mmCIF file of C-alpha atoms and ligand atoms in Angstrom:
data_model
loop_
_atom_site.group_PDB
_atom_site.id
_atom_site.type_symbol
_atom_site.label_atom_id
_atom_site.label_comp_id
_atom_site.label_asym_id
_atom_site.label_seq_id
_atom_site.Cartn_x
_atom_site.Cartn_y
_atom_site.Cartn_z
ATOM 1 C CA MET A 1 193.785 111.439 120.573
ATOM 2 C CA ARG A 2 190.978 112.318 123.027
ATOM 3 C CA ILE A 3 187.980 114.741 122.805
ATOM 4 C CA ILE A 4 188.322 117.093 125.772
ATOM 5 C CA GLY A 5 185.456 119.496 124.825
ATOM 6 C CA THR A 6 182.613 120.155 122.519
ATOM 7 C CA GLY A 7 180.365 123.079 121.333
ATOM 8 C CA SER A 8 177.786 123.715 118.913
ATOM 9 C CA VAL A 9 175.670 126.617 117.520
ATOM 10 C CA LEU A 10 172.564 126.509 115.402
ATOM 11 C CA PRO A 11 170.881 129.571 113.691
ATOM 12 C CA GLU A 12 167.801 130.819 115.407
ATOM 13 C CA THR A 13 165.244 130.335 112.675
ATOM 14 C CA THR A 14 163.437 127.094 112.487
ATOM 15 C CA VAL A 15 161.794 126.059 109.272
ATOM 16 C CA THR A 16 159.107 123.372 109.529
ATOM 17 C CA ASN A 17 158.002 120.985 106.715
ATOM 18 C CA ASP A 18 154.704 122.892 106.674
ATOM 19 C CA MET A 19 156.583 126.055 105.914
ATOM 20 C CA LEU A 20 158.346 124.503 103.042
ATOM 21 C CA SER A 21 155.032 123.178 101.575
ATOM 22 C CA GLN A 22 153.930 126.839 101.271
ATOM 23 C CA PHE A 23 156.287 127.412 98.341
ATOM 24 C CA LEU A 24 157.144 123.772 97.273
ATOM 25 C CA GLU A 25 154.979 120.843 96.015
ATOM 26 C CA THR A 26 155.812 118.830 99.029
ATOM 27 C CA ASP A 27 154.293 117.985 102.513
ATOM 28 C CA ASP A 28 155.266 117.044 106.007
ATOM 29 C CA GLU A 29 154.063 113.421 105.447
ATOM 30 C CA TRP A 30 156.372 112.892 102.428
ATOM 31 C CA ILE A 31 159.445 114.558 104.184
ATOM 32 C CA SER A 32 159.048 112.836 107.567
ATOM 33 C CA SER A 33 158.324 109.331 106.207
ATOM 34 C CA ARG A 34 161.062 109.384 103.646
ATOM 35 C CA THR A 35 163.786 111.132 105.765
ATOM 36 C CA GLY A 36 162.694 111.563 109.464
ATOM 37 C CA ILE A 37 163.177 115.293 109.105
ATOM 38 C CA LYS A 38 160.557 117.472 110.812
ATOM 39 C CA THR A 39 162.357 120.869 111.116
ATOM 40 C CA ARG A 40 165.701 122.430 110.358
ATOM 41 C CA GLN A 41 167.492 125.628 111.409
ATOM 42 C CA VAL A 42 168.440 128.166 108.696
ATOM 43 C CA VAL A 43 170.702 131.214 108.638
ATOM 44 C CA THR A 44 168.713 134.305 108.027
ATOM 45 C CA ASN A 45 170.263 137.700 108.994
ATOM 46 C CA GLU A 46 172.937 136.346 111.467
ATOM 47 C CA SER A 47 176.637 136.455 110.564
ATOM 48 C CA PHE A 48 177.637 132.846 109.936
ATOM 49 C CA GLU A 49 181.283 133.597 111.030
ATOM 50 C CA GLU A 50 180.054 134.969 114.309
ATOM 51 C CA LEU A 51 177.950 131.937 115.010
ATOM 52 C CA SER A 52 181.014 129.786 114.178
ATOM 53 C CA ALA A 53 183.206 131.774 116.559
ATOM 54 C CA LYS A 54 180.668 131.191 119.270
ATOM 55 C CA ALA A 55 180.656 127.458 118.675
ATOM 56 C CA VAL A 56 184.511 127.472 119.118
ATOM 57 C CA MET A 57 184.276 129.430 122.364
ATOM 58 C CA ALA A 58 181.571 126.940 123.644
ATOM 59 C CA ALA A 59 184.154 124.068 122.973
ATOM 60 C CA VAL A 60 186.996 126.002 124.620
ATOM 61 C CA GLU A 61 184.873 126.621 127.801
ATOM 62 C CA ASP A 62 183.743 122.950 127.831
ATOM 63 C CA SER A 63 187.505 121.883 127.508
ATOM 64 C CA ASN A 64 188.691 123.993 130.469
ATOM 65 C CA ILE A 65 191.439 125.427 128.382
ATOM 66 C CA ASN A 66 192.331 128.853 127.126
ATOM 67 C CA LEU A 67 191.897 129.858 123.468
ATOM 68 C CA GLU A 68 195.714 130.306 123.321
ATOM 69 C CA ASP A 69 196.317 126.722 124.199
ATOM 70 C CA ILE A 70 195.047 125.666 120.821
ATOM 71 C CA ASP A 71 198.007 125.250 118.396
ATOM 72 C CA LEU A 72 196.269 123.885 115.302
ATOM 73 C CA PHE A 73 192.819 124.752 113.881
ATOM 74 C CA ILE A 74 191.238 122.608 111.320
ATOM 75 C CA CYS A 75 187.917 123.703 109.704
ATOM 76 C CA SER A 76 185.790 121.343 107.749
ATOM 77 C CA SER A 77 183.405 123.307 105.460
ATOM 78 C CA THR A 78 181.552 122.265 102.411
ATOM 79 C CA MET A 79 179.848 125.660 102.158
ATOM 80 C CA SER A 80 180.612 128.839 103.928
ATOM 81 C CA PRO A 81 180.100 132.395 102.954
ATOM 82 C CA TYR A 82 183.805 132.549 101.827
ATOM 83 C CA LEU A 83 185.689 130.900 99.107
ATOM 84 C CA THR A 84 188.691 132.796 100.221
ATOM 85 C CA PRO A 85 190.353 133.358 102.729
ATOM 86 C CA ALA A 86 189.881 129.880 104.339
ATOM 87 C CA PHE A 87 186.968 129.998 106.708
ATOM 88 C CA SER A 88 189.294 128.954 109.569
ATOM 89 C CA CYS A 89 191.160 132.326 108.795
ATOM 90 C CA VAL A 90 187.830 134.149 108.958
ATOM 91 C CA VAL A 91 186.965 132.643 112.304
ATOM 92 C CA SER A 92 190.528 133.158 113.766
ATOM 93 C CA GLU A 93 190.281 136.673 112.829
ATOM 94 C CA ILE A 94 187.220 137.321 114.981
ATOM 95 C CA LEU A 95 188.675 135.198 117.850
ATOM 96 C CA GLY A 96 192.148 136.718 117.792
ATOM 97 C CA LEU A 97 193.530 133.191 117.265
ATOM 98 C CA ASN A 98 196.929 133.034 115.527
ATOM 99 C CA CYS A 99 197.898 129.440 115.357
ATOM 100 C CA ARG A 100 198.335 127.462 112.220
ATOM 101 C CA CYS A 101 194.953 126.943 110.423
ATOM 102 C CA PHE A 102 193.491 125.474 107.231
ATOM 103 C CA ASP A 103 190.200 124.327 105.806
ATOM 104 C CA ILE A 104 189.444 120.937 104.337
ATOM 105 C CA ASN A 105 186.416 120.017 102.146
ATOM 106 C CA ALA A 106 185.650 116.385 102.437
ATOM 107 C CA GLY A 107 181.824 116.980 102.159
ATOM 108 C CA CYS A 108 179.737 115.356 104.887
ATOM 109 C CA SER A 109 182.635 113.184 105.817
ATOM 110 C CA GLY A 110 184.904 116.069 107.006
ATOM 111 C CA PHE A 111 184.694 115.493 110.618
ATOM 112 C CA ILE A 112 186.404 112.088 110.388
ATOM 113 C CA SER A 113 188.957 113.504 107.828
ATOM 114 C CA ALA A 114 189.711 116.382 110.298
ATOM 115 C CA LEU A 115 190.043 113.926 113.219
ATOM 116 C CA GLU A 116 192.443 111.794 111.050
ATOM 117 C CA ILE A 117 194.586 114.795 110.297
ATOM 118 C CA ALA A 118 194.538 115.980 114.031
ATOM 119 C CA ASN A 119 195.591 112.430 115.075
ATOM 120 C CA SER A 120 198.711 112.545 112.812
ATOM 121 C CA TYR A 121 199.681 116.028 114.108
ATOM 122 C CA LEU A 122 199.150 114.845 117.739
ATOM 123 C CA LYS A 123 201.037 111.561 117.289
ATOM 124 C CA SER A 124 204.048 113.269 115.829
ATOM 125 C CA ASP A 125 204.155 115.909 118.484
ATOM 126 C CA SER A 126 203.507 118.648 115.930
ATOM 127 C CA ALA A 127 200.487 119.853 117.999
ATOM 128 C CA THR A 128 199.141 119.488 121.440
ATOM 129 C CA ARG A 129 195.539 120.746 121.315
ATOM 130 C CA VAL A 130 193.725 120.845 117.983
ATOM 131 C CA LEU A 131 190.572 122.617 117.377
ATOM 132 C CA ILE A 132 188.118 121.026 114.873
ATOM 133 C CA LEU A 133 185.376 123.264 113.536
ATOM 134 C CA CYS A 134 182.758 121.806 111.220
ATOM 135 C CA ALA A 135 180.827 124.871 109.988
ATOM 136 C CA GLU A 136 178.169 124.274 107.374
ATOM 137 C CA ASN A 137 175.909 126.880 105.696
ATOM 138 C CA MET A 138 174.151 124.183 103.454
ATOM 139 C CA THR A 139 171.149 126.458 102.812
ATOM 140 C CA ARG A 140 173.383 128.516 100.478
ATOM 141 C CA MET A 141 174.117 125.477 98.527
ATOM 142 C CA VAL A 142 170.752 124.059 97.572
ATOM 143 C CA ASP A 143 168.311 125.195 94.944
ATOM 144 C CA TRP A 144 165.219 126.367 96.798
ATOM 145 C CA THR A 145 162.980 125.413 93.901
ATOM 146 C CA ASP A 146 164.231 121.899 93.846
ATOM 147 C CA ARG A 147 162.099 119.887 96.377
ATOM 148 C CA SER A 148 164.267 116.783 96.063
ATOM 149 C CA THR A 149 167.307 118.459 97.686
ATOM 150 C CA CYS A 150 166.391 121.631 99.704
ATOM 151 C CA VAL A 151 164.027 119.930 102.100
ATOM 152 C CA LEU A 152 166.977 117.670 103.309
ATOM 153 C CA PHE A 153 169.513 120.238 104.646
ATOM 154 C CA GLY A 154 169.949 122.624 107.509
ATOM 155 C CA ASP A 155 172.656 125.000 108.672
ATOM 156 C CA GLY A 156 174.747 124.263 111.814
ATOM 157 C CA ILE A 157 178.155 124.364 113.428
ATOM 158 C CA GLY A 158 179.839 121.844 115.627
ATOM 159 C CA ALA A 159 183.355 122.074 117.236
ATOM 160 C CA VAL A 160 185.502 119.676 119.158
ATOM 161 C CA ILE A 161 188.934 120.116 120.797
ATOM 162 C CA VAL A 162 191.235 117.177 120.985
ATOM 163 C CA ASP A 163 194.484 116.528 122.807
ATOM 164 C CA ALA A 164 197.019 113.652 122.683
ATOM 165 C CA GLU A 165 195.635 111.467 125.432
ATOM 166 C CA ASP A 166 194.740 107.908 124.252
ATOM 167 C CA SER A 167 191.016 107.306 123.701
ATOM 168 C CA PHE A 168 190.543 106.661 120.007
ATOM 169 C CA LEU A 169 190.444 102.922 119.404
ATOM 170 C CA SER A 170 190.202 103.003 115.689
ATOM 171 C CA ILE A 171 189.618 105.403 112.789
ATOM 172 C CA THR A 172 189.129 104.593 109.147
ATOM 173 C CA SER A 173 188.092 106.321 105.961
ATOM 174 C CA GLY A 174 187.912 105.642 102.168
ATOM 175 C CA ARG A 175 186.302 106.590 98.897
ATOM 176 C CA TYR A 176 183.719 105.052 96.595
ATOM 177 C CA ASP A 177 182.983 106.198 93.014
ATOM 178 C CA ASN A 178 180.719 109.121 92.969
ATOM 179 C CA GLY A 179 179.877 109.476 89.303
ATOM 180 C CA ASP A 180 177.490 112.363 88.980
ATOM 181 C CA SER A 181 175.398 111.407 91.937
ATOM 182 C CA LEU A 182 176.240 114.398 94.235
ATOM 183 C CA VAL A 183 177.819 117.465 92.598
ATOM 184 C CA MET A 184 177.953 121.190 92.835
ATOM 185 C CA LYS A 185 179.984 123.048 90.346
ATOM 186 C CA SER A 186 181.693 126.466 91.371
ATOM 187 C CA PRO A 187 180.777 129.460 89.311
ATOM 188 C CA GLY A 188 182.756 129.628 86.081
ATOM 189 C CA GLY A 189 183.629 133.367 86.219
ATOM 190 C CA ASN A 190 183.739 135.481 83.044
ATOM 191 C CA SER A 191 186.938 134.358 81.506
ATOM 192 C CA PRO A 192 186.970 135.462 77.843
ATOM 193 C CA PHE A 193 189.240 132.375 77.175
ATOM 194 C CA MET A 194 186.635 129.778 78.423
ATOM 195 C CA PRO A 195 183.308 128.682 76.976
ATOM 196 C CA LYS A 196 180.383 130.559 78.596
ATOM 197 C CA ASP A 197 179.375 129.024 81.877
ATOM 198 C CA GLU A 198 176.145 127.183 81.462
ATOM 199 C CA ASP A 199 176.421 124.946 84.424
ATOM 200 C CA ASN A 200 173.926 124.732 87.256
ATOM 201 C CA HIS A 201 175.566 126.139 90.354
ATOM 202 C CA TYR A 202 173.415 124.393 92.878
ATOM 203 C CA LEU A 203 173.809 121.069 94.551
ATOM 204 C CA VAL A 204 172.402 118.233 92.283
ATOM 205 C CA MET A 205 171.780 114.823 93.821
ATOM 206 C CA LYS A 206 170.446 111.536 92.671
ATOM 207 C CA GLY A 207 168.922 110.663 95.884
ATOM 208 C CA ARG A 208 168.510 107.000 95.353
ATOM 209 C CA ASP A 209 172.116 106.392 94.218
ATOM 210 C CA VAL A 210 173.314 108.243 97.280
ATOM 211 C CA PHE A 211 171.001 106.348 99.584
ATOM 212 C CA LYS A 212 172.306 102.952 98.373
ATOM 213 C CA LYS A 213 175.956 103.890 98.476
ATOM 214 C CA ALA A 214 175.451 105.410 101.941
ATOM 215 C CA ILE A 215 174.228 102.239 103.339
ATOM 216 C CA GLU A 216 176.934 100.101 101.699
ATOM 217 C CA ALA A 217 179.766 102.382 102.911
ATOM 218 C CA ILE A 218 178.318 102.944 106.410
ATOM 219 C CA ASN A 219 177.858 99.230 107.039
ATOM 220 C CA HIS A 220 181.374 98.588 105.670
ATOM 221 C CA ASP A 221 183.246 101.297 107.579
ATOM 222 C CA LEU A 222 181.355 100.708 110.927
ATOM 223 C CA LYS A 223 182.140 96.914 110.725
ATOM 224 C CA LYS A 224 185.739 97.719 110.070
ATOM 225 C CA ALA A 225 186.138 100.349 112.718
ATOM 226 C CA VAL A 226 184.515 98.119 115.269
ATOM 227 C CA PHE A 227 186.703 95.185 114.244
ATOM 228 C CA GLU A 228 189.926 97.217 114.434
ATOM 229 C CA SER A 229 188.964 98.623 117.836
ATOM 230 C CA LYS A 230 188.921 95.059 119.297
ATOM 231 C CA VAL A 231 185.758 96.063 121.143
ATOM 232 C CA MET A 232 182.707 93.599 121.210
ATOM 233 C CA ILE A 233 179.952 95.320 119.354
ATOM 234 C CA GLU A 234 177.568 94.716 122.181
ATOM 235 C CA LYS A 235 179.936 96.870 124.486
ATOM 236 C CA ILE A 236 179.445 99.921 122.353
ATOM 237 C CA ASN A 237 176.991 102.424 124.060
ATOM 238 C CA HIS A 238 176.388 104.928 121.448
ATOM 239 C CA PHE A 239 176.202 104.760 117.623
ATOM 240 C CA LEU A 240 176.457 108.269 116.086
ATOM 241 C CA LEU A 241 175.924 108.274 112.349
ATOM 242 C CA HIS A 242 175.910 111.224 109.814
ATOM 243 C CA GLN A 243 172.455 112.630 110.096
ATOM 244 C CA ALA A 244 171.214 112.497 106.442
ATOM 245 C CA ASN A 245 168.200 110.131 106.673
ATOM 246 C CA LEU A 246 166.599 108.168 109.420
ATOM 247 C CA ARG A 247 166.171 105.172 107.040
ATOM 248 C CA ILE A 248 169.902 104.926 106.491
ATOM 249 C CA ILE A 249 170.451 104.934 110.281
ATOM 250 C CA ALA A 250 167.739 102.143 110.721
ATOM 251 C CA SER A 251 169.366 100.088 107.952
ATOM 252 C CA ALA A 252 172.772 100.217 109.668
ATOM 253 C CA ALA A 253 171.143 99.179 113.001
ATOM 254 C CA LYS A 254 169.520 96.240 111.260
ATOM 255 C CA SER A 255 172.624 95.244 109.487
ATOM 256 C CA LEU A 256 174.694 95.285 112.464
ATOM 257 C CA LYS A 257 172.061 93.685 114.635
ATOM 258 C CA VAL A 258 172.210 96.601 117.227
ATOM 259 C CA PRO A 259 169.145 97.885 118.890
ATOM 260 C CA ILE A 260 168.112 101.071 117.143
ATOM 261 C CA LYS A 261 167.845 102.935 120.480
ATOM 262 C CA LYS A 262 171.666 102.803 120.632
ATOM 263 C CA PHE A 263 171.630 104.973 117.470
ATOM 264 C CA ARG A 264 171.266 108.539 118.874
ATOM 265 C CA ASN A 265 169.903 110.990 116.490
ATOM 266 C CA ASN A 266 168.806 114.528 116.118
ATOM 267 C CA ILE A 267 167.824 114.583 112.528
ATOM 268 C CA SER A 268 164.159 115.230 113.151
ATOM 269 C CA ASN A 269 164.978 118.749 114.250
ATOM 270 C CA ARG A 270 168.253 119.455 112.661
ATOM 271 C CA GLY A 271 168.071 118.021 109.072
ATOM 272 C CA ASN A 272 171.317 117.212 107.328
ATOM 273 C CA THR A 273 174.011 119.579 108.444
ATOM 274 C CA SER A 274 176.821 117.916 106.431
ATOM 275 C CA SER A 275 180.133 117.539 108.281
ATOM 276 C CA ALA A 276 178.696 119.490 111.254
ATOM 277 C CA SER A 277 176.061 116.771 112.002
ATOM 278 C CA VAL A 278 178.070 114.363 114.070
ATOM 279 C CA PRO A 279 179.905 116.969 116.206
ATOM 280 C CA ILE A 280 176.651 118.785 116.801
ATOM 281 C CA LEU A 281 175.104 115.356 117.912
ATOM 282 C CA ILE A 282 178.050 114.745 120.240
ATOM 283 C CA ASP A 283 177.798 118.161 121.760
ATOM 284 C CA GLU A 284 174.138 117.745 122.394
ATOM 285 C CA LEU A 285 174.640 114.325 123.990
ATOM 286 C CA ASN A 286 177.592 115.713 126.099
ATOM 287 C CA LYS A 287 175.596 118.733 127.263
ATOM 288 C CA SER A 288 172.608 116.740 128.131
ATOM 289 C CA GLY A 289 174.692 114.454 130.313
ATOM 290 C CA LEU A 290 174.005 111.328 128.286
ATOM 291 C CA LEU A 291 177.744 110.565 127.681
ATOM 292 C CA LYS A 292 179.256 108.839 130.763
ATOM 293 C CA GLN A 293 182.986 108.647 131.365
ATOM 294 C CA GLY A 294 184.180 105.443 129.811
ATOM 295 C CA ASP A 295 181.250 104.970 127.460
ATOM 296 C CA ILE A 296 182.231 103.476 124.058
ATOM 297 C CA ILE A 297 181.138 105.487 121.037
ATOM 298 C CA ALA A 298 181.082 104.418 117.333
ATOM 299 C CA MET A 299 180.492 106.954 114.695
ATOM 300 C CA ALA A 300 180.192 106.718 110.861
ATOM 301 C CA VAL A 301 180.034 109.483 108.228
ATOM 302 C CA PHE A 302 179.348 109.517 104.538
ATOM 303 C CA GLY A 303 179.045 112.215 101.839
ATOM 304 C CA ALA A 304 180.047 113.658 98.568
ATOM 305 C CA GLY A 305 182.958 112.209 96.840
ATOM 306 C CA PHE A 306 181.808 109.611 97.864
ATOM 307 C CA LEU A 307 183.903 109.873 101.034
ATOM 308 C CA SER A 308 183.184 107.907 104.058
ATOM 309 C CA GLY A 309 184.750 106.975 107.423
ATOM 310 C CA ALA A 310 184.195 105.497 110.893
ATOM 311 C CA SER A 311 185.768 105.543 114.245
ATOM 312 C CA VAL A 312 185.386 103.955 117.664
ATOM 313 C CA PHE A 313 186.491 105.833 120.743
ATOM 314 C CA LYS A 314 186.113 106.042 124.471
ATOM 315 C CA TRP A 315 184.382 109.115 126.128
ATOM 316 C CA ALA A 316 187.184 110.225 128.416
ATOM 317 C CA LYS A 317 186.604 113.974 128.737
HETATM 318 N N1 ACO B 1 158.161 116.125 98.258
HETATM 319 C C1 ACO B 1 157.337 115.399 97.521
HETATM 320 N N2 ACO B 1 157.682 114.540 96.546
HETATM 321 C C2 ACO B 1 158.991 114.496 96.337
HETATM 322 C C3 ACO B 1 159.987 115.256 97.125
HETATM 323 C C4 ACO B 1 159.508 116.161 98.015
HETATM 324 N N3 ACO B 1 160.298 116.951 98.853
HETATM 325 N N4 ACO B 1 161.288 115.046 96.567
HETATM 326 C C5 ACO B 1 161.086 114.125 95.607
HETATM 327 N N5 ACO B 1 159.764 113.781 95.476
HETATM 328 C C6 ACO B 1 159.216 112.838 94.530
HETATM 329 C C7 ACO B 1 160.070 112.566 93.398
HETATM 330 O O1 ACO B 1 159.813 113.594 92.399
HETATM 331 C C8 ACO B 1 159.620 111.158 92.875
HETATM 332 O O2 ACO B 1 158.478 111.369 92.114
HETATM 333 P P1 ACO B 1 158.111 110.408 90.888
HETATM 334 O O3 ACO B 1 158.146 109.039 91.421
HETATM 335 O O4 ACO B 1 156.863 110.954 90.325
HETATM 336 O O5 ACO B 1 159.286 110.612 90.000
HETATM 337 C C9 ACO B 1 159.139 110.538 94.183
HETATM 338 O O6 ACO B 1 159.004 111.664 95.185
HETATM 339 C C10 ACO B 1 160.230 109.559 94.733
HETATM 340 O O7 ACO B 1 161.361 110.116 94.567
HETATM 341 P P2 ACO B 1 162.776 109.319 95.139
HETATM 342 O O8 ACO B 1 163.947 110.084 94.869
HETATM 343 O O9 ACO B 1 162.752 107.940 94.493
HETATM 344 O O10 ACO B 1 162.356 109.103 96.623
HETATM 345 P P3 ACO B 1 163.177 108.221 97.728
HETATM 346 O O11 ACO B 1 162.213 107.413 98.456
HETATM 347 O O12 ACO B 1 164.474 107.751 97.166
HETATM 348 O O13 ACO B 1 163.509 109.362 98.744
HETATM 349 C C11 ACO B 1 165.469 110.849 99.369
HETATM 350 C C12 ACO B 1 164.440 110.456 98.307
HETATM 351 C C13 ACO B 1 164.916 111.144 100.639
HETATM 352 C C14 ACO B 1 166.325 111.916 98.834
HETATM 353 C C15 ACO B 1 166.361 109.583 99.549
HETATM 354 O O14 ACO B 1 166.677 109.033 98.222
HETATM 355 C C16 ACO B 1 167.601 109.811 100.262
HETATM 356 O O15 ACO B 1 167.487 110.115 101.387
HETATM 357 N N6 ACO B 1 168.807 109.707 99.639
HETATM 358 C C17 ACO B 1 170.008 109.898 100.239
HETATM 359 C C18 ACO B 1 170.233 111.365 100.342
HETATM 360 C C19 ACO B 1 171.370 111.716 101.203
HETATM 361 O O16 ACO B 1 171.588 111.021 102.218
HETATM 362 N N7 ACO B 1 172.030 112.794 100.898
HETATM 363 C C20 ACO B 1 172.999 113.379 101.667
HETATM 364 C C21 ACO B 1 174.331 112.466 101.721
HETATM 365 S S1 ACO B 1 175.618 113.319 101.279
HETATM 366 C C22 ACO B 1 175.460 114.719 102.002
HETATM 367 O O17 ACO B 1 175.117 114.714 103.186
HETATM 368 C C23 ACO B 1 175.813 115.885 101.383
#
């Protein structure tokens, strides 16, 4: 598998930490020092599906292929405006794309899960060019009166297109016990046969538990992916981690004894965009010319489930 093109789209509206402190008991000092986040983008009156279609078209253009060349479309989405049809169908409808498509929900780890699935299709010759869209409308998910969660997230969309050339050196994923550390229940409906729904339908998170498990999982998965890639860790040019917290990224750099400057990040102005965070980062690095042909990239993701994963690949666009 090889990444042949990338695209991303962020909503126009930027929300600063100071804007949040106007309606929450919080401040820029707390948010930036605990998380590294300064601003995030949020959907206001835009159509999330139109923004997602634009991200796909940006990836198609970057790949130098035609939309019709895509024969499988996998969408990773923890939260979109639709429960049904699958968000991949909604975006396909806008684009006039009629290949097979389906959604996965692997939380913030969805990008690696989608890559693993794409890899299997490509390896078995069941697809030739796969579109992966990570579309995350996280600001619909959080309780905007809960300062411990809503300050962390932003909306964003990242897309990549992969083909069957050989540039992935390793890919791994797994699951850790989640308990009730990171949960959002779906609305219970009004079935007369079920007890009255009294659940909270926002994202509920035990931040410290998630923090500890994220560090454990990322360190474990990154070390495994680097070992399996047979690449010396010093030869890796860029480390791209799920953008949830700058302190989690710093801890991984310390544990792997890799200079922090190799850990590219955009968390300060994107916040946590769930599964879209790594593909958005890849697109930003790609478009800014920071990724050179032959560069070795290691990535690691972590999220609800707890699901985690990592991969090492060569930039060979
Ligand atoms: N502003 C001010 N104070 C706050 C805020 C806020 N926004 N949020 C919480 N606090 C308070 C708490 O109420 C608590 O006060 P108390 O001591 O009086 O009870 C205090 O700050 C400390 O709270 P902690 O939760 O212990 O703070 P911590 O240093 O652990 O930082 C944080 C919290 C940033 C959430 C951290 O635990 C973290 O990053 N966890 C990982 C979260 C994460 O990565 N989530 C996403 C992964 S999965 C996914 O992407 C969906």
